[in-house]
Short mmCIF file of C-alpha atoms and ligand atoms in Angstrom, two decimals:
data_model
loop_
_atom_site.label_atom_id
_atom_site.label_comp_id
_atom_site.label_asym_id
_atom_site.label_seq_id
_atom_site.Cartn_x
_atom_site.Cartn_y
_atom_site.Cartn_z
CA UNK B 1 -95.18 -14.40 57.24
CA UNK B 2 -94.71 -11.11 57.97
CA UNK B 3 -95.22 -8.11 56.46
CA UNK B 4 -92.95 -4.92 56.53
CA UNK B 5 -95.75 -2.40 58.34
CA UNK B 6 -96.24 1.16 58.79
CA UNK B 7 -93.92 1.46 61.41
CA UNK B 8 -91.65 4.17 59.54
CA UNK B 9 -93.63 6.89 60.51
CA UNK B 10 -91.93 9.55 59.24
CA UNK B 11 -91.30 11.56 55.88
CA UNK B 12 -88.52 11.41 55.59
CA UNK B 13 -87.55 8.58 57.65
CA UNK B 14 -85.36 8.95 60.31
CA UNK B 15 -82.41 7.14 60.86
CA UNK B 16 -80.22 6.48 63.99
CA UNK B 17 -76.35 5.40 63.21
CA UNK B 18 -74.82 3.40 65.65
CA UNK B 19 -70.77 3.39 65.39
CA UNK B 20 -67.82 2.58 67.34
CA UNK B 21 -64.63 4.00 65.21
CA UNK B 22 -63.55 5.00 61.77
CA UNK B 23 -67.50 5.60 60.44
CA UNK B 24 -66.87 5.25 56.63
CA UNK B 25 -70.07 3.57 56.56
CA UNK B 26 -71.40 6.01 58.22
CA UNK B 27 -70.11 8.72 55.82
CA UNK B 28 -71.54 6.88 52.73
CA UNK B 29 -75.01 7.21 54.53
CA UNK B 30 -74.23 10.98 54.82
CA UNK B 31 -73.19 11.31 51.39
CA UNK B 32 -76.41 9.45 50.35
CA UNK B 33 -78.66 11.42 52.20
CA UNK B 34 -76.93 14.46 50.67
CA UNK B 35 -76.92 13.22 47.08
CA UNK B 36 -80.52 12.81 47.34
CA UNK B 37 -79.96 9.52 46.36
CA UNK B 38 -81.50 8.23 50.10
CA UNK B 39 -84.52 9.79 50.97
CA UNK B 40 -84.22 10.16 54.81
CA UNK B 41 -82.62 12.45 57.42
CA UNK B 42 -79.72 10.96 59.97
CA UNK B 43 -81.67 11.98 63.37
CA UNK B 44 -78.21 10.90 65.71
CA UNK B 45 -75.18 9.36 65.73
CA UNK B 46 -74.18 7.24 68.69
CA UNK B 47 -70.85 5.93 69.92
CA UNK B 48 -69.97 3.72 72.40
CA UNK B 49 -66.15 4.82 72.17
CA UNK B 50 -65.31 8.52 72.76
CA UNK B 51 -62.58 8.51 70.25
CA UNK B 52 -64.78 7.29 67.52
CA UNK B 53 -63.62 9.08 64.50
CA UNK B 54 -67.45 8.60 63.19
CA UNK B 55 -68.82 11.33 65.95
CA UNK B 56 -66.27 14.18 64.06
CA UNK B 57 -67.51 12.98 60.50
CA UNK B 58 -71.65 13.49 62.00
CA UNK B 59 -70.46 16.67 63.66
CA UNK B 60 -68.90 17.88 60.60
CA UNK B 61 -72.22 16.84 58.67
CA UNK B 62 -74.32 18.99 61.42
CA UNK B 63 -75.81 15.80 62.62
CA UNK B 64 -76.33 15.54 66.45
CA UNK B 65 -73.28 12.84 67.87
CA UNK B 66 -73.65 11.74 71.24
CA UNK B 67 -70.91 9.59 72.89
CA UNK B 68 -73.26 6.93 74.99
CA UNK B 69 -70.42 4.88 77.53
CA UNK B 70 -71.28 1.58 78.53
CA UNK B 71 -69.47 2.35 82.10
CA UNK B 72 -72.02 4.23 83.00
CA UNK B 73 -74.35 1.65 83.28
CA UNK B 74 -74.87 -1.42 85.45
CA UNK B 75 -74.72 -4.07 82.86
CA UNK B 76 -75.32 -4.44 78.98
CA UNK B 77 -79.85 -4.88 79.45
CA UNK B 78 -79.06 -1.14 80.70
CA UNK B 79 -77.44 0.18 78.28
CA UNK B 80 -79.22 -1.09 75.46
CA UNK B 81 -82.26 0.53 77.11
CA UNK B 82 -80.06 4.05 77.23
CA UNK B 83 -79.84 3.92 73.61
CA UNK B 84 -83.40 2.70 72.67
CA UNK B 85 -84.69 5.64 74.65
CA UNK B 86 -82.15 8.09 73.15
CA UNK B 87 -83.14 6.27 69.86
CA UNK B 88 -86.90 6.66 70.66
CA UNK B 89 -86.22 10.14 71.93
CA UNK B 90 -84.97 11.32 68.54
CA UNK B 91 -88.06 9.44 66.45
CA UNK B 92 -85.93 7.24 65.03
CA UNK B 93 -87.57 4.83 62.58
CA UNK B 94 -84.49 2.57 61.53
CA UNK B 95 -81.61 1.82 63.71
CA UNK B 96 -78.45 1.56 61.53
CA UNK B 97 -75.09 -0.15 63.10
CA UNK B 98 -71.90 1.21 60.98
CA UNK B 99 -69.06 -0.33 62.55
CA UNK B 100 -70.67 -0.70 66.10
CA UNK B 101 -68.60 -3.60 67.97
CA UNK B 102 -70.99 -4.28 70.20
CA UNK B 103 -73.55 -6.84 70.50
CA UNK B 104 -77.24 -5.90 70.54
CA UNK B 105 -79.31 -6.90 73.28
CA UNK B 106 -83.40 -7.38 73.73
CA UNK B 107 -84.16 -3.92 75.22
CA UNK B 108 -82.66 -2.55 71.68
CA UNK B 109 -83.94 -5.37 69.76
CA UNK B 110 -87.51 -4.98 71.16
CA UNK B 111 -87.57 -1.71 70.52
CA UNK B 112 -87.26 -1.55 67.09
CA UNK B 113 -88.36 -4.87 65.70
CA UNK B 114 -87.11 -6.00 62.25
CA UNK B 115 -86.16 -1.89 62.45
CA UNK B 116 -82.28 -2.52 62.83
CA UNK B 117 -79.58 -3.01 60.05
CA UNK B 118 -75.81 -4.23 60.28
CA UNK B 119 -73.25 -4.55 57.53
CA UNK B 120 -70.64 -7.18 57.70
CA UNK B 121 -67.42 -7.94 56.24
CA UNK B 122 -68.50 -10.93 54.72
CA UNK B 123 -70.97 -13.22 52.88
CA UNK B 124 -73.18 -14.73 55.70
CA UNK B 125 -73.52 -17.13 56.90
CA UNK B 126 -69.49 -17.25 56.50
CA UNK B 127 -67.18 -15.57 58.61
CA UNK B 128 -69.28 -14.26 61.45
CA UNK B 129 -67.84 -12.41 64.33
CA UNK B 130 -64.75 -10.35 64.41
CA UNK B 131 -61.76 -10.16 61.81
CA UNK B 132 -64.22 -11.69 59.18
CA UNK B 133 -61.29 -10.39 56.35
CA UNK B 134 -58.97 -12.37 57.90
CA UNK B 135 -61.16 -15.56 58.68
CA UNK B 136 -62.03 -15.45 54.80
CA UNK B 137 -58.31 -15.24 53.78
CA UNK B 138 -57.16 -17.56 56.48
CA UNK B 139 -59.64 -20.45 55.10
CA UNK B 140 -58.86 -19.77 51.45
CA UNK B 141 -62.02 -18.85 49.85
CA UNK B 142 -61.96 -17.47 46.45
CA UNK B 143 -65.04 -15.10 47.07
CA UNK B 144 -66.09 -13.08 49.59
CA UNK B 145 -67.69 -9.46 50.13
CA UNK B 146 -70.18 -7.48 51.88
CA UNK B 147 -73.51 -8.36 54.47
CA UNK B 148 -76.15 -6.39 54.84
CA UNK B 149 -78.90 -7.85 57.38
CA UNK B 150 -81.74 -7.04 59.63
CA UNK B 151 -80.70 -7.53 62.91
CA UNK B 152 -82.10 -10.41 65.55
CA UNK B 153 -80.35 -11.91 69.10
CA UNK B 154 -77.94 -14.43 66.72
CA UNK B 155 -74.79 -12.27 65.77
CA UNK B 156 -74.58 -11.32 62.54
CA UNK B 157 -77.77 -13.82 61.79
CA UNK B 158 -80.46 -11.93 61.16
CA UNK B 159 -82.55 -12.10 57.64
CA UNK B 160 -80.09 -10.91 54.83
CA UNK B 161 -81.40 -7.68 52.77
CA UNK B 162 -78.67 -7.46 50.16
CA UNK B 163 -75.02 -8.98 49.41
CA UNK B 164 -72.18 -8.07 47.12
CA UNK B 165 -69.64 -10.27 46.08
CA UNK B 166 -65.72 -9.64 45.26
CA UNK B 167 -62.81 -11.94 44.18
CA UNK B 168 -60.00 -12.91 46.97
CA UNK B 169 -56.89 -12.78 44.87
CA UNK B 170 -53.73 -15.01 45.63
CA UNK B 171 -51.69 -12.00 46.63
CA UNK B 172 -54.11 -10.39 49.20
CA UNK B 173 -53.30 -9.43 52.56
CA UNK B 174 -55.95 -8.61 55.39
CA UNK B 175 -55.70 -4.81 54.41
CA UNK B 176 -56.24 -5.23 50.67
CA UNK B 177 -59.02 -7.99 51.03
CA UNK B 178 -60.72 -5.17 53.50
CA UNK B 179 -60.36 -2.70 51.26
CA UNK B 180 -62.17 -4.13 48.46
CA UNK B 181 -64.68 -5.23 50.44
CA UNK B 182 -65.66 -1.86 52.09
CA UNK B 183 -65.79 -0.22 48.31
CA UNK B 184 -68.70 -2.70 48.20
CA UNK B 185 -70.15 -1.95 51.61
CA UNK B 186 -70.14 1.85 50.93
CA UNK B 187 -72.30 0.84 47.88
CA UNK B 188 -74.80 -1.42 49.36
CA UNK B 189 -75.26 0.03 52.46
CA UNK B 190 -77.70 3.06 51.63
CA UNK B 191 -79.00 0.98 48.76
CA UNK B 192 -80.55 -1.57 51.51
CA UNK B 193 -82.00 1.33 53.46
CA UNK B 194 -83.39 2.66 51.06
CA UNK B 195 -84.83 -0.72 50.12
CA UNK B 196 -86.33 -1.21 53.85
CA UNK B 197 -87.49 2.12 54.28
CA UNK B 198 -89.39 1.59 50.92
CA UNK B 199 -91.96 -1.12 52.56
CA UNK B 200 -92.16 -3.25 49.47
CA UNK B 201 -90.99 -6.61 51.29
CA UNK B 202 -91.61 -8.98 53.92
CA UNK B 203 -90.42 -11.55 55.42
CA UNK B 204 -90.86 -15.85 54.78
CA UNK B 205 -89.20 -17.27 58.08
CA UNK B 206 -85.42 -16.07 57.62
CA UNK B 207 -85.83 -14.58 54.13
CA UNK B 208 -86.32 -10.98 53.18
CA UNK B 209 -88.22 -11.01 50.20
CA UNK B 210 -89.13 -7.86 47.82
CA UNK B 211 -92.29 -7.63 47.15
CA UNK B 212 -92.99 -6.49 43.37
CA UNK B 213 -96.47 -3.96 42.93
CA UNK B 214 -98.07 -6.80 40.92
CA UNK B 215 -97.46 -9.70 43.62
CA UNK B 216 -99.02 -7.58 46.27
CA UNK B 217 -101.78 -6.14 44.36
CA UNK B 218 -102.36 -9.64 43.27
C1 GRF R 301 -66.83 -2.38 58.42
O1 GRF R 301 -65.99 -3.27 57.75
C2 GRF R 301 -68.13 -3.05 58.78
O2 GRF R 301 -68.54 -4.00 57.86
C3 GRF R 301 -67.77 -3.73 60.08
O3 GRF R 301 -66.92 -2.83 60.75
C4 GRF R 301 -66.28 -1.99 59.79
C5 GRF R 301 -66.60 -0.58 60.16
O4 GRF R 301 -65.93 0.34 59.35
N1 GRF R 301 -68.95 -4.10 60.82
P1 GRF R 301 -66.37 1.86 59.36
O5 GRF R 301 -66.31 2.32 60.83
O6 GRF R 301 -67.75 1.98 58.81
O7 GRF R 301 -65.35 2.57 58.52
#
């Protein structure tokens, strides 16, 4: 078993977005934060891709966006090290990928243990990997939605925090199965930061379980 810790050391906690394009994810953080409905402050957003229309959305926000390119460094252990030290740099206390289409190696992983979320397109274990809209279209399903998971070395298989479900109607395309989907991802994705920042949960071999005040006190 094991228990969320202290690790989160600061008040507010700070978070570190990792994104690679669009960053509406990333923009329903920022709203959060600035609603007041997410108690924590967005320390830096980091982008592997230059163009990443994420890095204007932080900028506009006044949060620090630093374009990170992998060709600058030897090989992937290197570059995940880059960004845990950037990460580390900035006191990050939760790692947050947004849209970040890379995979996550050990020196990240390491660094912030059972301290990184993703959100996927999907409901894990189904439709892992890229195009996960089309995957769930493509084999028929009637239900699909929105992944949000701490992240381990198996993509996209890390212990799930919170999913939302939505219907996959007969006349969907790709773009209007997506669509749906991210409505839910917008929704979930500061709710299950706020729920991992808030301690009260561990974890029982894959599963994230919440811890209620009476269970732990008992
Ligand atoms: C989202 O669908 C997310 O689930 C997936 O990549 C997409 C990113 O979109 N991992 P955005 O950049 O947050 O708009």
């Amino acid at each position: 078993m094991l228990l969320a810790d202290d690790s989160m050391k600061n008040n507010p906690a700070r978070l570190g977005v990792l994104i690679s394009g669009r960053g509406s994810n990333l923009q329903s953080i920022i709203d959060a934060v600035k609603a007041g409905t997410l108690q924590a402050t967005i320390a830096v957003v980091i982008s592997n891709r230059a163009e990443a229309a994420g890095l204007l959305r932080a900028r506009e926000a006044g949060i620090e966006a630093v374009h990170v390119s992998p060709r600058g460094y030897s090989d992937r252990n290197a570059y995940d090290q880059a960004m845990a030290d950037l990460l580390r740099d900035r006191s990050v206390d939760l790692v947050c990928l947004a849209g970040f289409m890379r995979l996550v190696g050990d020196p990240l992983i390491n660094a912030f243990p059972n301290r990184i979320l993703n959100i996927h397109p999907s409901l894990l274990p189904a439709f892992s990997g890229l195009e996960a809209q089309r995957q769930a279209l493509e084999h028929g399903v009637r239900v699909s939605g929105a992944t949000v998971h701490l992240v381990t070395t198996e993509l996209d298989g890390g212990p799930i925090v919170i999913q939302s479900a939505v219907p996959v109607m007969d006349e969907d395309t790709v773009d209007s199965l997506a669509a749906r989907i991210l409505v839910e991802e917008h929704r979930i994705y500061p709710e299950a930061i706020r729920l991992v920042l808030d301690g009260g949960w561990r974890l029982e071999g894959r599963r994230f379980v919440r811890v209620s005040p009476t269970r732990a006190g008992a």
